[in-house]
Coordinates of C-alpha atoms in Angstrom, one line a residue:
M1 CA 132.2 146.1 49.5
P2 CA 131.2 144.9 53.0
T3 CA 134.0 143.9 55.4
M4 CA 133.8 140.3 56.4
L5 CA 132.9 139.4 59.9
S6 CA 132.4 143.0 60.9
I7 CA 130.6 143.7 64.2
I8 CA 127.8 145.4 62.3
V9 CA 127.1 142.3 60.3
F10 CA 127.1 140.2 63.4
I11 CA 124.4 142.3 65.0
V12 CA 122.3 142.2 61.8
L13 CA 122.6 138.5 61.7
F14 CA 121.6 137.8 65.3
S15 CA 118.4 136.0 64.1
S16 CA 120.5 133.9 61.6
M17 CA 122.6 131.9 64.0
T18 CA 120.1 129.1 63.9
P19 CA 118.3 127.6 60.9
T20 CA 115.4 129.7 59.7
M21 CA 112.8 128.8 57.1
S22 CA 111.9 132.4 56.3
Q23 CA 112.1 133.1 52.5
G24 CA 113.4 129.6 52.0
V25 CA 116.7 130.3 53.7
A26 CA 118.0 127.5 56.0
F27 CA 121.3 129.2 57.1
D28 CA 122.3 132.8 56.6
F29 CA 126.1 133.5 56.9
S30 CA 126.0 136.9 55.2
P31 CA 128.1 138.6 53.9
L32 CA 129.7 135.3 52.9
M33 CA 126.9 132.9 51.8
K34 CA 123.3 131.7 52.2
I35 CA 122.1 128.1 52.2
Y36 CA 118.5 127.5 51.1
V37 CA 116.2 124.8 52.3
N38 CA 116.3 123.1 48.9
G39 CA 120.1 122.7 49.3
T40 CA 121.0 125.6 47.0
I41 CA 124.2 127.4 48.0
E42 CA 124.4 131.1 47.2
R43 CA 127.8 132.7 47.6
L44 CA 127.5 136.4 48.1
I45 CA 131.1 137.5 47.5
G46 CA 134.2 136.1 45.9
K47 CA 132.4 134.7 42.8
S48 CA 134.2 136.6 40.1
S49 CA 137.4 135.5 38.5
V50 CA 140.2 137.0 36.4
P51 CA 142.6 135.0 34.2
P52 CA 146.4 134.9 34.8
S53 CA 148.2 137.6 32.9
L54 CA 151.1 139.9 32.4
D55 CA 150.0 142.7 34.7
P56 CA 150.5 146.1 32.9
K57 CA 150.8 148.0 36.2
T58 CA 153.5 145.9 37.9
G59 CA 154.9 143.8 35.2
V60 CA 154.2 140.7 37.2
Q61 CA 153.5 137.5 35.2
S62 CA 151.1 134.9 36.5
K63 CA 149.9 131.5 35.3
D64 CA 147.7 128.7 36.6
V65 CA 148.9 125.2 37.4
A66 CA 147.1 122.0 38.3
I67 CA 148.4 120.3 41.4
S68 CA 145.9 117.5 41.4
R69 CA 143.3 117.3 38.6
K70 CA 141.6 114.4 40.3
R71 CA 141.0 116.3 43.5
G72 CA 140.5 119.7 41.9
I73 CA 143.6 121.4 43.6
S74 CA 145.3 124.1 41.7
A75 CA 147.4 127.2 42.2
R76 CA 148.2 130.5 40.6
L77 CA 152.0 131.3 40.3
Y78 CA 153.5 134.8 40.2
L79 CA 156.8 135.9 38.8
P80 CA 158.2 139.5 39.2
N81 CA 159.5 141.5 36.2
T82 CA 163.0 141.4 37.6
I83 CA 163.5 137.8 36.5
T84 CA 165.7 137.5 33.5
N85 CA 166.9 134.6 31.3
S86 CA 170.3 134.9 32.9
T87 CA 169.0 133.5 36.2
T88 CA 170.7 130.1 36.7
N89 CA 169.8 126.9 38.5
S90 CA 172.2 127.8 41.4
T91 CA 170.8 129.4 44.5
Q92 CA 172.7 132.6 43.8
G93 CA 170.3 135.1 42.3
K94 CA 167.1 133.1 43.2
L95 CA 164.2 134.9 45.0
P96 CA 162.3 134.2 48.2
L97 CA 159.2 132.0 47.7
L98 CA 155.9 132.9 49.3
V99 CA 153.1 130.3 49.5
Y100 CA 149.8 132.2 50.0
F101 CA 146.4 131.0 51.3
H102 CA 143.4 133.2 50.5
G103 CA 140.7 134.0 53.1
G104 CA 137.0 133.8 52.9
G105 CA 135.8 131.8 55.9
F106 CA 136.8 128.5 54.2
C107 CA 133.7 128.9 52.1
V108 CA 134.2 131.8 49.6
E109 CA 136.9 133.3 47.4
H110 CA 139.5 131.6 45.4
A111 CA 143.0 132.2 44.1
S112 CA 141.8 133.7 40.8
S113 CA 139.4 136.3 42.3
P114 CA 140.3 139.9 41.4
T115 CA 140.8 140.8 45.1
Y116 CA 143.6 138.2 45.6
H117 CA 145.0 138.5 42.0
N118 CA 145.5 142.2 42.4
Y119 CA 147.0 141.8 45.9
L120 CA 149.5 139.2 44.9
N121 CA 150.5 141.3 41.9
S122 CA 151.3 144.2 44.2
L123 CA 153.0 142.0 46.8
V124 CA 155.2 140.1 44.3
A125 CA 156.2 143.4 42.6
E126 CA 157.1 145.2 45.9
A127 CA 158.8 142.3 47.6
N128 CA 160.5 140.9 44.4
I129 CA 159.5 137.4 45.2
V130 CA 158.1 134.3 43.5
A131 CA 154.6 133.4 44.9
V132 CA 152.3 130.4 44.8
S133 CA 148.6 131.2 45.6
V134 CA 146.9 128.0 46.6
D135 CA 143.3 127.3 45.4
Y136 CA 142.0 124.8 47.9
R137 CA 138.4 123.4 47.8
L138 CA 135.7 125.2 49.7
A139 CA 133.1 124.2 52.3
P140 CA 130.3 123.2 52.6
E141 CA 130.7 121.1 49.4
H142 CA 134.1 120.1 50.7
P143 CA 134.1 120.6 54.5
L144 CA 137.2 120.9 56.7
P145 CA 139.6 119.3 57.0
I146 CA 139.7 119.2 53.2
A147 CA 141.1 122.8 52.9
Y148 CA 144.0 121.8 55.1
Q149 CA 144.6 118.5 53.2
D150 CA 144.5 120.4 49.9
S151 CA 147.0 123.0 51.2
W152 CA 149.3 120.3 52.5
A153 CA 149.2 118.6 49.0
A154 CA 150.1 121.9 47.5
L155 CA 153.1 122.2 49.8
N156 CA 154.2 118.7 48.8
W157 CA 153.9 119.7 45.2
V158 CA 156.1 122.8 45.8
S159 CA 158.6 120.7 47.8
S160 CA 158.9 118.2 44.9
H161 CA 160.5 120.9 42.7
F162 CA 163.4 121.3 45.1
D163 CA 164.1 117.7 46.3
G164 CA 165.0 116.3 42.9
G165 CA 161.7 114.6 42.4
N166 CA 160.0 117.0 40.0
R167 CA 161.3 119.7 37.7
S168 CA 158.2 120.3 35.7
E169 CA 157.5 123.8 36.9
E170 CA 160.4 126.1 35.9
W171 CA 159.1 129.1 37.8
L172 CA 159.8 127.2 41.0
S173 CA 162.8 125.0 40.2
R174 CA 164.7 127.8 38.3
Y175 CA 163.7 131.0 40.0
A176 CA 162.7 130.3 43.7
D177 CA 165.1 129.8 46.5
P178 CA 164.2 126.7 48.6
Q179 CA 166.1 128.1 51.6
R180 CA 163.9 131.2 51.8
V181 CA 160.3 130.0 51.9
F182 CA 157.5 131.8 53.7
F183 CA 153.7 131.1 54.2
S184 CA 151.1 133.8 54.5
G185 CA 147.3 134.2 54.4
D186 CA 144.5 136.4 55.6
S187 CA 141.6 135.5 57.9
A188 CA 140.8 131.8 57.2
G189 CA 143.9 131.7 55.0
A190 CA 146.0 132.8 58.0
N191 CA 144.5 130.0 59.9
I192 CA 145.6 127.6 57.2
A193 CA 149.1 129.2 57.1
H194 CA 149.5 128.6 60.8
Q195 CA 148.3 125.0 60.5
M196 CA 150.7 124.3 57.6
A197 CA 153.6 125.6 59.6
L198 CA 152.5 123.5 62.6
T199 CA 152.3 120.4 60.4
L200 CA 155.7 121.1 58.9
G201 CA 157.1 121.1 62.4
S202 CA 156.4 117.4 62.8
E203 CA 156.0 116.2 59.2
R204 CA 159.1 117.5 57.5
L205 CA 159.3 118.3 53.8
N206 CA 162.8 117.8 52.5
G207 CA 162.5 120.2 49.6
F208 CA 162.6 123.6 51.3
K209 CA 163.2 125.5 54.5
L210 CA 160.3 127.5 56.0
N211 CA 161.7 130.7 57.5
G212 CA 158.6 132.4 58.7
I213 CA 154.9 133.0 58.4
V214 CA 152.8 136.1 58.0
L215 CA 149.3 135.9 59.5
V216 CA 146.9 138.8 58.6
H217 CA 143.8 139.1 60.8
P218 CA 143.8 135.3 61.6
F219 CA 140.5 133.5 61.9
F220 CA 140.9 132.0 65.4
W221 CA 138.4 131.8 68.2
G222 CA 137.5 129.9 71.4
S223 CA 134.8 129.2 73.9
Q224 CA 136.2 131.6 76.5
P225 CA 136.6 135.3 75.7
V226 CA 140.0 136.9 75.7
G227 CA 141.0 140.5 76.0
A228 CA 138.0 142.8 75.1
E229 CA 136.0 139.9 73.5
A230 CA 133.7 139.9 76.6
T231 CA 132.5 143.3 75.7
L232 CA 131.4 142.4 72.2
P233 CA 127.7 141.6 71.5
V234 CA 126.9 137.9 72.2
V235 CA 126.0 137.5 68.6
V236 CA 129.7 137.8 67.6
S237 CA 130.7 134.6 69.4
L238 CA 127.5 132.9 68.1
Y239 CA 128.4 133.8 64.6
M240 CA 132.0 132.6 64.9
T241 CA 131.0 129.3 66.4
A242 CA 128.2 128.7 64.0
L243 CA 130.4 129.4 61.0
W244 CA 133.1 127.1 62.3
R245 CA 130.7 124.3 62.9
F246 CA 129.2 124.8 59.5
V247 CA 132.5 124.6 57.6
N248 CA 133.8 121.8 59.9
P249 CA 130.8 119.7 61.0
S250 CA 133.1 117.0 62.4
S251 CA 134.7 119.5 64.8
F252 CA 133.8 119.3 68.5
G253 CA 133.5 123.1 68.8
P254 CA 135.3 126.4 69.1
D255 CA 138.1 124.9 71.3
D256 CA 139.1 122.6 68.5
P257 CA 142.9 123.2 68.2
L258 CA 142.3 123.9 64.5
F259 CA 140.3 127.0 65.5
N260 CA 141.8 127.7 68.9
P261 CA 145.6 127.3 68.7
A262 CA 145.9 127.9 72.5
M263 CA 144.4 124.5 73.0
D264 CA 147.0 122.7 70.8
P265 CA 149.6 120.8 72.9
K266 CA 151.9 120.8 69.8
L267 CA 152.0 124.6 69.4
R268 CA 155.6 124.7 70.5
E269 CA 156.5 122.6 67.4
L270 CA 155.6 125.4 64.9
G271 CA 158.0 124.7 62.0
C272 CA 159.6 128.2 61.5
G273 CA 161.7 130.7 63.3
K274 CA 159.7 133.9 62.9
V275 CA 156.0 134.8 62.9
L276 CA 154.5 138.2 62.0
V277 CA 150.9 138.8 63.0
F278 CA 148.7 141.7 62.0
V279 CA 145.5 142.6 63.8
A280 CA 143.1 145.5 63.1
G281 CA 141.6 147.8 65.7
K282 CA 138.0 147.5 64.6
D283 CA 138.1 143.8 63.8
A284 CA 136.2 141.5 66.1
L285 CA 139.1 139.0 65.7
K286 CA 141.7 141.6 67.1
D287 CA 142.0 140.2 70.6
R288 CA 142.2 136.7 69.4
G289 CA 145.2 137.6 67.2
L290 CA 146.9 139.4 70.2
Y291 CA 146.2 136.3 72.3
Y292 CA 147.8 134.0 69.7
G293 CA 151.0 136.0 70.0
D294 CA 151.1 135.8 73.8
V295 CA 150.3 132.1 73.8
L296 CA 152.9 131.3 71.2
K297 CA 155.6 133.1 73.2
K298 CA 154.7 131.1 76.3
S299 CA 154.4 127.7 74.5
G300 CA 158.1 126.9 74.6
W301 CA 158.5 127.6 70.9
K302 CA 162.0 128.8 70.2
G303 CA 161.2 131.5 67.6
V304 CA 160.3 135.2 67.6
V305 CA 156.8 136.5 67.1
E306 CA 155.8 140.1 66.5
V307 CA 152.2 141.3 66.6
I308 CA 151.3 144.6 64.9
E309 CA 147.9 146.4 65.5
T310 CA 146.6 148.8 62.9
K311 CA 144.4 151.3 64.7
G312 CA 141.0 152.4 63.2
E313 CA 140.8 149.7 60.5
G314 CA 138.5 146.7 60.0
H315 CA 138.9 143.1 58.9
V316 CA 141.2 142.6 55.8
F317 CA 141.0 146.4 55.1
H318 CA 144.2 146.1 53.0
L319 CA 142.4 144.0 50.4
F320 CA 139.5 146.4 49.9
N321 CA 141.5 149.7 50.2
P322 CA 145.1 148.9 49.1
S323 CA 146.1 152.5 48.5
N324 CA 145.5 153.9 52.0
K325 CA 148.4 154.7 54.2
N326 CA 147.8 151.8 56.6
S327 CA 147.7 149.3 53.8
E328 CA 150.9 150.6 52.4
A329 CA 152.5 150.5 55.8
M330 CA 151.4 146.8 56.1
L331 CA 152.8 146.0 52.7
E332 CA 156.1 147.7 53.6
K333 CA 156.4 145.7 56.8
I334 CA 155.7 142.4 55.0
V335 CA 158.2 143.1 52.4
S336 CA 160.8 143.8 55.0
F337 CA 159.9 140.5 56.8
L338 CA 160.4 138.5 53.6
H339 CA 163.9 139.8 53.2
Q340 CA 165.3 139.3 56.7
Y341 CA 167.1 136.2 55.6

């Protein structure tokens, strides 16, 4: 399986940064998607789906829930096998809650894809947590900021199970601890997790307390190179900017605070106390993730941020090779982070 946004792909795609009529293709964002001149959208990855289930390997249960049928927002919920009927409605014995946002450049993948279903099964089992994997709508059919709006609607739905307004979902109201809530995501999903935490800093949700966020290889960029970005082929920045403009046509460009958090004057209002960021040594996004950590520290935000670099690995390597030692080390660190409180 090709690694998303790898440097090799960027070089191959140098001629695809602008519309081309060759073979009927208008835009080529391989390995994510192609748009044809007749308007046809061909997603190249993230198309397969698996149903919720009782996972035989981990014992984790999952089920799908509708958050807004009208808007097409849903989520997949996960429950570890440690849950018993003796769990009460008091906070004692309840488990941390993780709200997860999948990656895919805002235009591919979904909560029910085998990649994310398998990852959440493993994470829920290892961390002994309850999880909500949000299925937001994808660009270009639903351009940004719709993914952010859908994700915020999902958080409001989660919150409603803890503020007395909604008890319809027992897996949340009965088993999840509203005082130990975390957000996480990879790539574009990490971008969303950051934006949700930032929104929560100014638009409070009364139902739960956000303790921290985990950002894995976050999809951030900017017009000016940082770190070693200046040494990357020009096509890398062209691809990043072109993809961003494609999924968010209303944006003014790569220095949009939604894409470049360093340009956000409200960064200091991030609504949690701890941030854990992972970057990968062979990922074109590595230096942007390191820069995010530095900027956050200097923003006036009162929390603690830790940035961990995994040497010799590419973008979202842990999803494609979950059994290698670096993936296992990442999982162990995330599990520890989710149980600091």
